[in-house]
PDB file of C-alpha atoms in Angstrom:
ATOM      1  CA  UNK A   5       0.000   0.000   0.000  1.00  0.00           C
ATOM      2  CA  UNK A   6       1.530   3.316  -1.054  1.00  0.00           C
ATOM      3  CA  UNK A   7       1.453   6.058   1.538  1.00  0.00           C
ATOM      4  CA  UNK A   8       3.545   8.790  -0.131  1.00  0.00           C
ATOM      5  CA  UNK A   9       0.753  11.096   0.958  1.00  0.00           C
ATOM      6  CA  UNK A  10      -1.821   9.634   3.240  1.00  0.00           C
ATOM      7  CA  UNK A  11      -4.174  11.205   5.709  1.00  0.00           C
ATOM      8  CA  UNK A  12      -3.292   8.840   8.502  1.00  0.00           C
ATOM      9  CA  UNK A  13      -6.561   9.405  10.354  1.00  0.00           C
ATOM     10  CA  UNK A  14      -8.567   8.452   7.279  1.00  0.00           C
ATOM     11  CA  UNK A  15      -6.356   5.418   6.778  1.00  0.00           C
ATOM     12  CA  UNK A  16      -7.260   4.167  10.247  1.00  0.00           C
ATOM     13  CA  UNK A  17     -10.971   4.418   9.529  1.00  0.00           C
ATOM     14  CA  UNK A  18     -10.752   2.491   6.272  1.00  0.00           C
ATOM     15  CA  UNK A  19      -9.105  -0.772   7.163  1.00  0.00           C
ATOM     16  CA  UNK A  20      -6.501  -0.715   9.861  1.00  0.00           C
ATOM     17  CA  UNK A  21      -8.575  -1.617  12.897  1.00  0.00           C
ATOM     18  CA  UNK A  22      -9.913  -4.810  11.377  1.00  0.00           C
ATOM     19  CA  UNK A  23      -6.407  -5.968  10.540  1.00  0.00           C
ATOM     20  CA  UNK A  24      -4.829  -5.112  13.878  1.00  0.00           C
ATOM     21  CA  UNK A  25      -7.321  -7.039  15.996  1.00  0.00           C
ATOM     22  CA  UNK A  26      -5.514 -10.030  17.455  1.00  0.00           C
ATOM     23  CA  UNK A  27      -1.971  -8.689  17.223  1.00  0.00           C
ATOM     24  CA  UNK A  28       0.200  -9.644  20.189  1.00  0.00           C
ATOM     25  CA  UNK A  29       1.463  -6.740  22.260  1.00  0.00           C
ATOM     26  CA  UNK A  30       5.222  -6.798  22.624  1.00  0.00           C
ATOM     27  CA  UNK A  31       5.533  -4.444  25.575  1.00  0.00           C
ATOM     28  CA  UNK A  32       8.252  -2.001  26.504  1.00  0.00           C
ATOM     29  CA  UNK A  33       9.455   0.158  29.346  1.00  0.00           C
ATOM     30  CA  UNK A  34       8.561   3.805  29.786  1.00  0.00           C
ATOM     31  CA  UNK A  35      10.840   6.008  27.690  1.00  0.00           C
ATOM     32  CA  UNK A  36      12.746   8.386  29.958  1.00  0.00           C
ATOM     33  CA  UNK A  37      14.533  11.446  28.613  1.00  0.00           C
ATOM     34  CA  UNK A  38      16.924  13.543  30.669  1.00  0.00           C
ATOM     35  CA  UNK A  39      15.940  17.210  30.614  1.00  0.00           C
ATOM     36  CA  UNK A  40      18.789  19.330  29.258  1.00  0.00           C
ATOM     37  CA  UNK A  41      20.385  21.665  31.779  1.00  0.00           C
ATOM     38  CA  UNK A  42      21.500  24.232  29.207  1.00  0.00           C
ATOM     39  CA  UNK A  43      18.089  25.477  28.087  1.00  0.00           C
ATOM     40  CA  UNK A  44      17.766  23.079  25.166  1.00  0.00           C
ATOM     41  CA  UNK A  45      14.306  21.729  24.301  1.00  0.00           C
ATOM     42  CA  UNK A  46      15.631  18.911  22.105  1.00  0.00           C
ATOM     43  CA  UNK A  47      15.730  15.506  23.795  1.00  0.00           C
ATOM     44  CA  UNK A  48      16.485  11.951  22.735  1.00  0.00           C
ATOM     45  CA  UNK A  49      17.967  10.652  19.511  1.00  0.00           C
ATOM     46  CA  UNK A  50      16.418   9.155  16.405  1.00  0.00           C
ATOM     47  CA  UNK A  51      16.721   5.368  16.293  1.00  0.00           C
ATOM     48  CA  UNK A  52      16.702   3.141  13.235  1.00  0.00           C
ATOM     49  CA  UNK A  53      15.363  -0.354  12.794  1.00  0.00           C
ATOM     50  CA  UNK A  54      15.903  -2.693   9.875  1.00  0.00           C
ATOM     51  CA  UNK A  55      12.958  -4.943   9.133  1.00  0.00           C
ATOM     52  CA  UNK A  56      14.336  -8.495   9.476  1.00  0.00           C
ATOM     53  CA  UNK A  57      14.210 -11.148   6.798  1.00  0.00           C
ATOM     54  CA  UNK A  58      11.773 -14.056   7.142  1.00  0.00           C
ATOM     55  CA  UNK A  59       9.742 -12.428   9.903  1.00  0.00           C
ATOM     56  CA  UNK A  60       6.279 -10.972   9.477  1.00  0.00           C
ATOM     57  CA  UNK A  61       6.388  -7.771  11.495  1.00  0.00           C
ATOM     58  CA  UNK A  62       3.813  -5.045  11.029  1.00  0.00           C
ATOM     59  CA  UNK A  63       4.402  -1.379  11.799  1.00  0.00           C
ATOM     60  CA  UNK A  64       2.134  -1.867  14.832  1.00  0.00           C
ATOM     61  CA  UNK A  65       4.447  -4.615  16.139  1.00  0.00           C
ATOM     62  CA  UNK A  66       7.490  -2.409  15.668  1.00  0.00           C
ATOM     63  CA  UNK A  67       5.794   0.613  17.263  1.00  0.00           C
ATOM     64  CA  UNK A  68       4.906  -1.500  20.315  1.00  0.00           C
ATOM     65  CA  UNK A  69       8.465  -2.767  20.578  1.00  0.00           C
ATOM     66  CA  UNK A  70       9.838   0.785  20.803  1.00  0.00           C
ATOM     67  CA  UNK A  71       6.813   2.072  22.775  1.00  0.00           C
ATOM     68  CA  UNK A  72       6.034   4.752  20.208  1.00  0.00           C
ATOM     69  CA  UNK A  73       2.775   5.449  18.415  1.00  0.00           C
ATOM     70  CA  UNK A  74       1.660   3.677  15.254  1.00  0.00           C
ATOM     71  CA  UNK A  75       0.888   6.895  13.390  1.00  0.00           C
ATOM     72  CA  UNK A  76       4.173   8.406  14.585  1.00  0.00           C
ATOM     73  CA  UNK A  77       6.076   5.594  12.854  1.00  0.00           C
ATOM     74  CA  UNK A  78       3.910   5.963   9.752  1.00  0.00           C
ATOM     75  CA  UNK A  79       4.525   9.729   9.644  1.00  0.00           C
ATOM     76  CA  UNK A  80       8.279   9.189   9.816  1.00  0.00           C
ATOM     77  CA  UNK A  81       8.263   6.442   7.156  1.00  0.00           C
ATOM     78  CA  UNK A  82       5.832   7.496   4.457  1.00  0.00           C
ATOM     79  CA  UNK A  83       5.461   4.981   1.661  1.00  0.00           C
ATOM     80  CA  UNK A  84       6.114   1.930   3.851  1.00  0.00           C
ATOM     81  CA  UNK A  85       3.503  -0.824   3.875  1.00  0.00           C
ATOM     82  CA  UNK A  86       1.974  -0.694   7.379  1.00  0.00           C
ATOM     83  CA  UNK A  87       0.958  -4.350   7.376  1.00  0.00           C
ATOM     84  CA  UNK A  88       4.017  -6.057   5.904  1.00  0.00           C
ATOM     85  CA  UNK A  89       6.955  -3.664   5.545  1.00  0.00           C
ATOM     86  CA  UNK A  90       9.463  -5.049   3.083  1.00  0.00           C
ATOM     87  CA  UNK A  91      12.304  -7.017   4.709  1.00  0.00           C
ATOM     88  CA  UNK A  92      15.508  -5.017   4.752  1.00  0.00           C
ATOM     89  CA  UNK A  93      13.703  -1.686   4.947  1.00  0.00           C
ATOM     90  CA  UNK A  94      15.442   0.732   7.301  1.00  0.00           C
ATOM     91  CA  UNK A  95      12.797   2.457   9.411  1.00  0.00           C
ATOM     92  CA  UNK A  96      13.161   5.746  11.239  1.00  0.00           C
ATOM     93  CA  UNK A  97      11.923   5.419  14.828  1.00  0.00           C
ATOM     94  CA  UNK A  98      10.797   8.835  16.140  1.00  0.00           C
ATOM     95  CA  UNK A  99      12.529   8.781  19.523  1.00  0.00           C
ATOM     96  CA  UNK A 100      13.931  12.295  19.288  1.00  0.00           C
ATOM     97  CA  UNK A 101      11.568  15.167  19.977  1.00  0.00           C
ATOM     98  CA  UNK A 102      11.187  18.813  20.821  1.00  0.00           C
ATOM     99  CA  UNK A 103       9.520  19.422  24.165  1.00  0.00           C
ATOM    100  CA  UNK A 104       6.127  21.151  23.866  1.00  0.00           C
ATOM    101  CA  UNK A 105       5.935  24.897  24.368  1.00  0.00           C
ATOM    102  CA  UNK A 106       4.194  24.717  27.736  1.00  0.00           C
ATOM    103  CA  UNK A 107       5.211  24.629  31.388  1.00  0.00           C
ATOM    104  CA  UNK A 108       7.000  21.365  32.094  1.00  0.00           C
ATOM    105  CA  UNK A 109       4.960  20.180  35.050  1.00  0.00           C
ATOM    106  CA  UNK A 110       2.703  17.212  35.732  1.00  0.00           C
ATOM    107  CA  UNK A 111       1.078  15.655  32.678  1.00  0.00           C
ATOM    108  CA  UNK A 112       1.140  17.319  29.261  1.00  0.00           C
ATOM    109  CA  UNK A 113      -0.784  15.737  26.391  1.00  0.00           C
ATOM    110  CA  UNK A 114      -0.126  17.004  22.869  1.00  0.00           C
ATOM    111  CA  UNK A 115      -3.015  15.824  20.725  1.00  0.00           C
ATOM    112  CA  UNK A 116      -1.279  16.596  17.432  1.00  0.00           C
ATOM    113  CA  UNK A 117       1.591  14.226  18.164  1.00  0.00           C
ATOM    114  CA  UNK A 118      -0.476  11.662  20.116  1.00  0.00           C
ATOM    115  CA  UNK A 119       1.966  11.733  23.019  1.00  0.00           C
ATOM    116  CA  UNK A 120       1.660  12.057  26.769  1.00  0.00           C
ATOM    117  CA  UNK A 121       4.513  13.678  28.684  1.00  0.00           C
ATOM    118  CA  UNK A 122       4.984  13.180  32.408  1.00  0.00           C
ATOM    119  CA  UNK A 123       7.312  15.574  34.215  1.00  0.00           C
ATOM    120  CA  UNK A 124       7.949  14.140  37.704  1.00  0.00           C
ATOM    121  CA  UNK A 125       8.373  16.773  40.420  1.00  0.00           C
ATOM    122  CA  UNK A 126      11.572  15.371  41.882  1.00  0.00           C
ATOM    123  CA  UNK A 127      13.594  14.483  38.771  1.00  0.00           C
ATOM    124  CA  UNK A 128      15.210  16.347  35.884  1.00  0.00           C
ATOM    125  CA  UNK A 129      13.610  14.024  33.373  1.00  0.00           C
ATOM    126  CA  UNK A 130      10.476  13.484  31.342  1.00  0.00           C
ATOM    127  CA  UNK A 131       8.672  10.243  30.498  1.00  0.00           C
ATOM    128  CA  UNK A 132       6.970  10.032  27.115  1.00  0.00           C
ATOM    129  CA  UNK A 133       4.192   7.645  26.072  1.00  0.00           C
ATOM    130  CA  UNK A 134       2.158   7.043  22.911  1.00  0.00           C
ATOM    131  CA  UNK A 135      -1.581   7.529  23.367  1.00  0.00           C
ATOM    132  CA  UNK A 136      -4.862   7.072  21.560  1.00  0.00           C
ATOM    133  CA  UNK A 137      -7.229  10.049  21.471  1.00  0.00           C
ATOM    134  CA  UNK A 138     -10.760  10.904  20.385  1.00  0.00           C
ATOM    135  CA  UNK A 139     -11.755  10.240  16.806  1.00  0.00           C
ATOM    136  CA  UNK A 140     -13.447  12.725  14.483  1.00  0.00           C
ATOM    137  CA  UNK A 141     -16.761  13.706  16.022  1.00  0.00           C
ATOM    138  CA  UNK A 142     -15.616  12.545  19.468  1.00  0.00           C
ATOM    139  CA  UNK A 143     -12.585  14.798  19.839  1.00  0.00           C
ATOM    140  CA  UNK A 144     -10.519  15.011  22.986  1.00  0.00           C
ATOM    141  CA  UNK A 145     -10.791  18.687  23.999  1.00  0.00           C
ATOM    142  CA  UNK A 146      -7.951  21.056  24.748  1.00  0.00           C
ATOM    143  CA  UNK A 147      -8.016  21.742  28.492  1.00  0.00           C
ATOM    144  CA  UNK A 148      -6.141  22.612  31.654  1.00  0.00           C
ATOM    145  CA  UNK A 149      -7.337  20.411  34.485  1.00  0.00           C
ATOM    146  CA  UNK A 150      -6.165  17.918  37.104  1.00  0.00           C
ATOM    147  CA  UNK A 151      -6.507  14.293  38.138  1.00  0.00           C
ATOM    148  CA  UNK A 152      -9.654  14.093  40.272  1.00  0.00           C
ATOM    149  CA  UNK A 153      -9.888  10.327  40.826  1.00  0.00           C
ATOM    150  CA  UNK A 154      -7.714   7.232  40.479  1.00  0.00           C
ATOM    151  CA  UNK A 155      -9.402   3.888  39.896  1.00  0.00           C
ATOM    152  CA  UNK A 156      -8.016   0.363  39.963  1.00  0.00           C
ATOM    153  CA  UNK A 157     -10.265  -2.044  38.069  1.00  0.00           C
ATOM    154  CA  UNK A 158     -12.612   0.590  36.616  1.00  0.00           C
ATOM    155  CA  UNK A 159     -16.106  -0.252  35.443  1.00  0.00           C
ATOM    156  CA  UNK A 160     -17.319   1.233  32.163  1.00  0.00           C
ATOM    157  CA  UNK A 161     -20.682   2.958  31.945  1.00  0.00           C
ATOM    158  CA  UNK A 162     -21.158   3.764  28.253  1.00  0.00           C
ATOM    159  CA  UNK A 163     -23.237   6.838  27.508  1.00  0.00           C
ATOM    160  CA  UNK A 164     -26.569   6.599  25.722  1.00  0.00           C
ATOM    161  CA  UNK A 165     -24.928   7.941  22.562  1.00  0.00           C
ATOM    162  CA  UNK A 166     -22.175   5.327  22.677  1.00  0.00           C
ATOM    163  CA  UNK A 167     -24.694   2.525  23.212  1.00  0.00           C
ATOM    164  CA  UNK A 168     -26.734   3.830  20.283  1.00  0.00           C
ATOM    165  CA  UNK A 169     -23.621   4.009  18.112  1.00  0.00           C
ATOM    166  CA  UNK A 170     -22.646   0.419  18.936  1.00  0.00           C
ATOM    167  CA  UNK A 171     -26.192  -0.739  18.234  1.00  0.00           C
ATOM    168  CA  UNK A 172     -26.619   1.052  14.908  1.00  0.00           C
ATOM    169  CA  UNK A 173     -23.099   0.831  13.482  1.00  0.00           C
ATOM    170  CA  UNK A 174     -21.819  -2.456  14.890  1.00  0.00           C
ATOM    171  CA  UNK A 175     -24.948  -4.401  15.747  1.00  0.00           C
ATOM    172  CA  UNK A 176     -23.777  -4.725  19.360  1.00  0.00           C
ATOM    173  CA  UNK A 177     -26.102  -4.173  22.310  1.00  0.00           C
ATOM    174  CA  UNK A 178     -23.911  -2.868  25.102  1.00  0.00           C
ATOM    175  CA  UNK A 179     -24.995  -3.431  28.695  1.00  0.00           C
ATOM    176  CA  UNK A 180     -25.562  -0.366  30.855  1.00  0.00           C
ATOM    177  CA  UNK A 181     -22.448  -1.181  32.886  1.00  0.00           C
ATOM    178  CA  UNK A 182     -19.432  -3.312  31.982  1.00  0.00           C
ATOM    179  CA  UNK A 183     -17.647  -4.557  35.122  1.00  0.00           C
ATOM    180  CA  UNK A 184     -13.903  -4.669  35.631  1.00  0.00           C
ATOM    181  CA  UNK A 185     -12.225  -7.569  33.902  1.00  0.00           C
ATOM    182  CA  UNK A 186     -10.824  -8.719  30.567  1.00  0.00           C
ATOM    183  CA  UNK A 187     -13.878  -7.514  28.619  1.00  0.00           C
ATOM    184  CA  UNK A 188     -13.640  -3.965  29.937  1.00  0.00           C
ATOM    185  CA  UNK A 189     -12.200  -1.551  27.334  1.00  0.00           C
ATOM    186  CA  UNK A 190     -10.840   0.744  30.071  1.00  0.00           C
ATOM    187  CA  UNK A 191      -8.251  -1.836  31.050  1.00  0.00           C
ATOM    188  CA  UNK A 192      -6.987  -2.222  34.608  1.00  0.00           C
ATOM    189  CA  UNK A 193      -6.314   1.409  35.535  1.00  0.00           C
ATOM    190  CA  UNK A 194      -8.037   4.749  34.981  1.00  0.00           C
ATOM    191  CA  UNK A 195      -7.429   8.340  36.074  1.00  0.00           C
ATOM    192  CA  UNK A 196     -10.361  10.730  35.857  1.00  0.00           C
ATOM    193  CA  UNK A 197      -9.891  14.309  34.703  1.00  0.00           C
ATOM    194  CA  UNK A 198     -11.709  17.057  36.603  1.00  0.00           C
ATOM    195  CA  UNK A 199     -12.634  18.819  33.356  1.00  0.00           C
ATOM    196  CA  UNK A 200     -16.355  19.350  32.642  1.00  0.00           C
ATOM    197  CA  UNK A 201     -18.450  16.579  34.229  1.00  0.00           C
ATOM    198  CA  UNK A 202     -15.517  14.236  34.685  1.00  0.00           C
ATOM    199  CA  UNK A 203     -16.332  12.231  31.567  1.00  0.00           C
ATOM    200  CA  UNK A 204     -12.737  12.116  30.295  1.00  0.00           C
ATOM    201  CA  UNK A 205     -10.290   9.495  31.540  1.00  0.00           C
ATOM    202  CA  UNK A 206      -6.689   8.538  31.032  1.00  0.00           C
ATOM    203  CA  UNK A 207      -7.012   4.760  30.961  1.00  0.00           C
ATOM    204  CA  UNK A 208      -5.575   1.499  29.737  1.00  0.00           C
ATOM    205  CA  UNK A 209      -7.131  -0.856  27.239  1.00  0.00           C
ATOM    206  CA  UNK A 210      -7.994  -4.504  26.729  1.00  0.00           C
ATOM    207  CA  UNK A 211      -7.265  -4.250  23.003  1.00  0.00           C
ATOM    208  CA  UNK A 212      -4.103  -4.825  21.012  1.00  0.00           C
ATOM    209  CA  UNK A 213      -4.630  -1.764  18.847  1.00  0.00           C
ATOM    210  CA  UNK A 214      -5.569   1.887  19.045  1.00  0.00           C
ATOM    211  CA  UNK A 215      -2.477   3.371  20.676  1.00  0.00           C
ATOM    212  CA  UNK A 216      -1.006   6.232  18.687  1.00  0.00           C
ATOM    213  CA  UNK A 217      -4.272   6.618  16.762  1.00  0.00           C
ATOM    214  CA  UNK A 218      -7.555   8.531  16.840  1.00  0.00           C
ATOM    215  CA  UNK A 219      -9.944   5.787  17.862  1.00  0.00           C
ATOM    216  CA  UNK A 220     -11.476   6.621  21.251  1.00  0.00           C
ATOM    217  CA  UNK A 221     -14.697   8.367  22.226  1.00  0.00           C
ATOM    218  CA  UNK A 222     -12.687  11.247  23.690  1.00  0.00           C
ATOM    219  CA  UNK A 223     -10.685   9.590  26.459  1.00  0.00           C
ATOM    220  CA  UNK A 224      -6.905   9.229  26.425  1.00  0.00           C
ATOM    221  CA  UNK A 225      -5.943   5.600  25.904  1.00  0.00           C
ATOM    222  CA  UNK A 226      -2.582   4.115  26.925  1.00  0.00           C
ATOM    223  CA  UNK A 227      -0.814   0.811  26.452  1.00  0.00           C
ATOM    224  CA  UNK A 228      -1.514  -1.490  29.423  1.00  0.00           C
ATOM    225  CA  UNK A 229       2.164  -1.629  30.413  1.00  0.00           C
ATOM    226  CA  UNK A 230       2.490   2.154  30.180  1.00  0.00           C
ATOM    227  CA  UNK A 231      -0.431   3.029  32.422  1.00  0.00           C
ATOM    228  CA  UNK A 232       0.590   0.264  34.830  1.00  0.00           C
ATOM    229  CA  UNK A 233       3.878   2.139  35.247  1.00  0.00           C
ATOM    230  CA  UNK A 234       2.380   5.655  35.228  1.00  0.00           C
ATOM    231  CA  UNK A 235      -0.604   5.072  37.535  1.00  0.00           C
ATOM    232  CA  UNK A 236       1.322   4.778  40.841  1.00  0.00           C
ATOM    233  CA  UNK A 237       3.513   7.775  39.951  1.00  0.00           C
ATOM    234  CA  UNK A 238       0.589  10.210  39.713  1.00  0.00           C
ATOM    235  CA  UNK A 239      -0.999  11.615  42.878  1.00  0.00           C
ATOM    236  CA  UNK A 240      -4.541  12.889  42.882  1.00  0.00           C
ATOM    237  CA  UNK A 241      -4.543  16.588  42.007  1.00  0.00           C
ATOM    238  CA  UNK A 242      -1.704  16.336  39.477  1.00  0.00           C
ATOM    239  CA  UNK A 243      -1.981  19.098  36.894  1.00  0.00           C
ATOM    240  CA  UNK A 244      -2.946  17.993  33.368  1.00  0.00           C
ATOM    241  CA  UNK A 245      -2.713  20.150  30.267  1.00  0.00           C
ATOM    242  CA  UNK A 246      -4.088  18.969  26.938  1.00  0.00           C
ATOM    243  CA  UNK A 247      -2.705  21.022  24.056  1.00  0.00           C
ATOM    244  CA  UNK A 248      -2.730  20.848  20.269  1.00  0.00           C
ATOM    245  CA  UNK A 249       0.659  21.844  18.838  1.00  0.00           C
ATOM    246  CA  UNK A 250       1.358  20.307  15.404  1.00  0.00           C
ATOM    247  CA  UNK A 251       4.422  22.555  15.022  1.00  0.00           C
ATOM    248  CA  UNK A 252       7.124  22.696  17.688  1.00  0.00           C
ATOM    249  CA  UNK A 253      10.310  24.705  17.388  1.00  0.00           C
ATOM    250  CA  UNK A 254      13.444  25.414  19.379  1.00  0.00           C
ATOM    251  CA  UNK A 255      16.432  27.699  19.077  1.00  0.00           C
ATOM    252  CA  UNK A 256      19.159  25.598  20.664  1.00  0.00           C
ATOM    253  CA  UNK A 257      22.018  26.897  22.848  1.00  0.00           C
ATOM    254  CA  UNK A 258      24.451  26.500  19.927  1.00  0.00           C
ATOM    255  CA  UNK A 259      22.233  28.758  17.794  1.00  0.00           C
ATOM    256  CA  UNK A 260      20.752  26.038  15.578  1.00  0.00           C
ATOM    257  CA  UNK A 261      17.024  26.195  14.855  1.00  0.00           C
ATOM    258  CA  UNK A 262      14.950  22.992  14.833  1.00  0.00           C
ATOM    259  CA  UNK A 263      11.329  22.333  13.943  1.00  0.00           C
ATOM    260  CA  UNK A 264       9.164  19.252  14.427  1.00  0.00           C
ATOM    261  CA  UNK A 265       6.002  19.159  12.326  1.00  0.00           C
ATOM    262  CA  UNK A 266       3.090  16.746  12.686  1.00  0.00           C
ATOM    263  CA  UNK A 267       0.060  16.241  10.494  1.00  0.00           C
ATOM    264  CA  UNK A 268      -2.726  18.436  11.926  1.00  0.00           C
ATOM    265  CA  UNK A 269      -5.805  16.676  13.247  1.00  0.00           C
ATOM    266  CA  UNK A 270      -8.779  16.612  10.908  1.00  0.00           C
ATOM    267  CA  UNK A 271     -11.762  18.507  12.279  1.00  0.00           C
ATOM    268  CA  UNK A 272     -14.340  16.772  10.083  1.00  0.00           C
ATOM    269  CA  UNK A 273     -14.754  13.745   7.837  1.00  0.00           C
ATOM    270  CA  UNK A 274     -14.583  16.061   4.817  1.00  0.00           C
ATOM    271  CA  UNK A 275     -11.065  17.135   5.849  1.00  0.00           C
ATOM    272  CA  UNK A 276      -9.840  13.563   6.200  1.00  0.00           C
ATOM    273  CA  UNK A 277      -7.909  12.411   3.156  1.00  0.00           C
ATOM    274  CA  UNK A 278      -6.659  15.890   2.274  1.00  0.00           C
ATOM    275  CA  UNK A 279      -3.351  17.547   3.024  1.00  0.00           C
ATOM    276  CA  UNK A 280      -3.598  20.116   5.792  1.00  0.00           C
ATOM    277  CA  UNK A 281      -1.501  23.250   6.101  1.00  0.00           C
ATOM    278  CA  UNK A 282       0.646  24.006   9.132  1.00  0.00           C
ATOM    279  CA  UNK A 283       1.269  27.730   9.456  1.00  0.00           C
ATOM    280  CA  UNK A 284       4.541  28.845  11.039  1.00  0.00           C
ATOM    281  CA  UNK A 285       4.560  31.574  13.653  1.00  0.00           C
ATOM    282  CA  UNK A 286       5.632  35.077  12.693  1.00  0.00           C
ATOM    283  CA  UNK A 287       8.690  34.659  14.889  1.00  0.00           C
ATOM    284  CA  UNK A 288       9.713  31.521  12.991  1.00  0.00           C
ATOM    285  CA  UNK A 289       9.199  33.205   9.619  1.00  0.00           C
ATOM    286  CA  UNK A 290      11.235  36.197  10.742  1.00  0.00           C
ATOM    287  CA  UNK A 291      14.022  33.918  11.965  1.00  0.00           C
ATOM    288  CA  UNK A 292      14.635  32.501   8.479  1.00  0.00           C
ATOM    289  CA  UNK A 293      13.452  35.273   6.151  1.00  0.00           C
ATOM    290  CA  UNK A 294      16.946  36.299   5.037  1.00  0.00           C
ATOM    291  CA  UNK A 295      18.269  32.780   4.475  1.00  0.00           C
ATOM    292  CA  UNK A 296      16.982  31.101   1.320  1.00  0.00           C
ATOM    293  CA  UNK A 297      18.287  27.692   2.354  1.00  0.00           C
ATOM    294  CA  UNK A 298      16.594  27.939   5.750  1.00  0.00           C
ATOM    295  CA  UNK A 299      13.360  29.031   4.066  1.00  0.00           C
ATOM    296  CA  UNK A 300      13.563  26.000   1.771  1.00  0.00           C
ATOM    297  CA  UNK A 301      14.217  23.601   4.657  1.00  0.00           C
ATOM    298  CA  UNK A 302      11.339  25.072   6.662  1.00  0.00           C
ATOM    299  CA  UNK A 303       9.009  24.792   3.674  1.00  0.00           C
ATOM    300  CA  UNK A 304       9.988  21.146   3.193  1.00  0.00           C
ATOM    301  CA  UNK A 305       9.402  20.349   6.877  1.00  0.00           C
ATOM    302  CA  UNK A 306       5.987  22.031   6.834  1.00  0.00           C
ATOM    303  CA  UNK A 307       5.033  20.035   3.766  1.00  0.00           C
ATOM    304  CA  UNK A 308       6.402  16.615   4.738  1.00  0.00           C
ATOM    305  CA  UNK A 309       5.001  16.671   8.303  1.00  0.00           C
ATOM    306  CA  UNK A 310       7.047  13.635   9.310  1.00  0.00           C
ATOM    307  CA  UNK A 311       7.058  14.295  13.061  1.00  0.00           C
ATOM    308  CA  UNK A 312      10.851  14.156  13.386  1.00  0.00           C
ATOM    309  CA  UNK A 313      12.929  17.178  14.473  1.00  0.00           C
ATOM    310  CA  UNK A 314      14.924  18.703  11.615  1.00  0.00           C
ATOM    311  CA  UNK A 315      17.469  21.503  11.700  1.00  0.00           C
ATOM    312  CA  UNK A 316      16.553  24.371   9.402  1.00  0.00           C
ATOM    313  CA  UNK A 317      19.120  26.998  10.386  1.00  0.00           C
TER     314      UNK A 317
END
């Protein structure tokens, strides 16, 4: 399947979920990055992975192995078959990143990059996790809030709209309450956000797909092994900021200028399948306006939207 340009959200809706059901999760440890002490916002390093011969590994398998998001790997490797990448292909693993332009405290969720950042209060480090977020029509909202409740073995009480959706679109009659256990889509751990009526959770999953994608009804979904690690680290009252920054930038201590550009989230079904423009800030435009090579590199980054930091100046 060619993905030289692909709206990755639309791709998910077409066929991916059916294929990923039943994949075995490989598991990984939380990715910890040391926070630079010199004012830098660039952390980590890009990794590379060569698809082995005689093994049937999907991009989802590889993403799980490195504990990065499925769509993040697809963004960084456009044109690669997501189901059976060709043996010998050298994949870029997006394990270098620019920290979001927000206070580095508590939990920060950047919807555009489908990542959750946890900044522990007593360490000069940040932990980064892939997440699933709300699909088109069930978007996860931008918010500043806090953790209001922590639940081990959560029950799921689907809303009337969700039950109607399951009934009409999937032919499934959901019960009013699904108890804790292997059939519960919230997984083994959940943390409730104080925003609105408390309907949004950060939770695990009982599925082997959906992390690093837009597939939820608005909640933030994590790999089971990730939320198992994160849950005991987070006290009730921890600050949570949900932002939407498809373009991140940093002027590094050595003077170099980096950008990291992600595909913007579609706001409607009509937008899905079409390229979306990322507009640079005036400050970024002014920083490169007298350098034709920097302008060209910035233009290429804004167009390719591969989610990997690139130096433009």
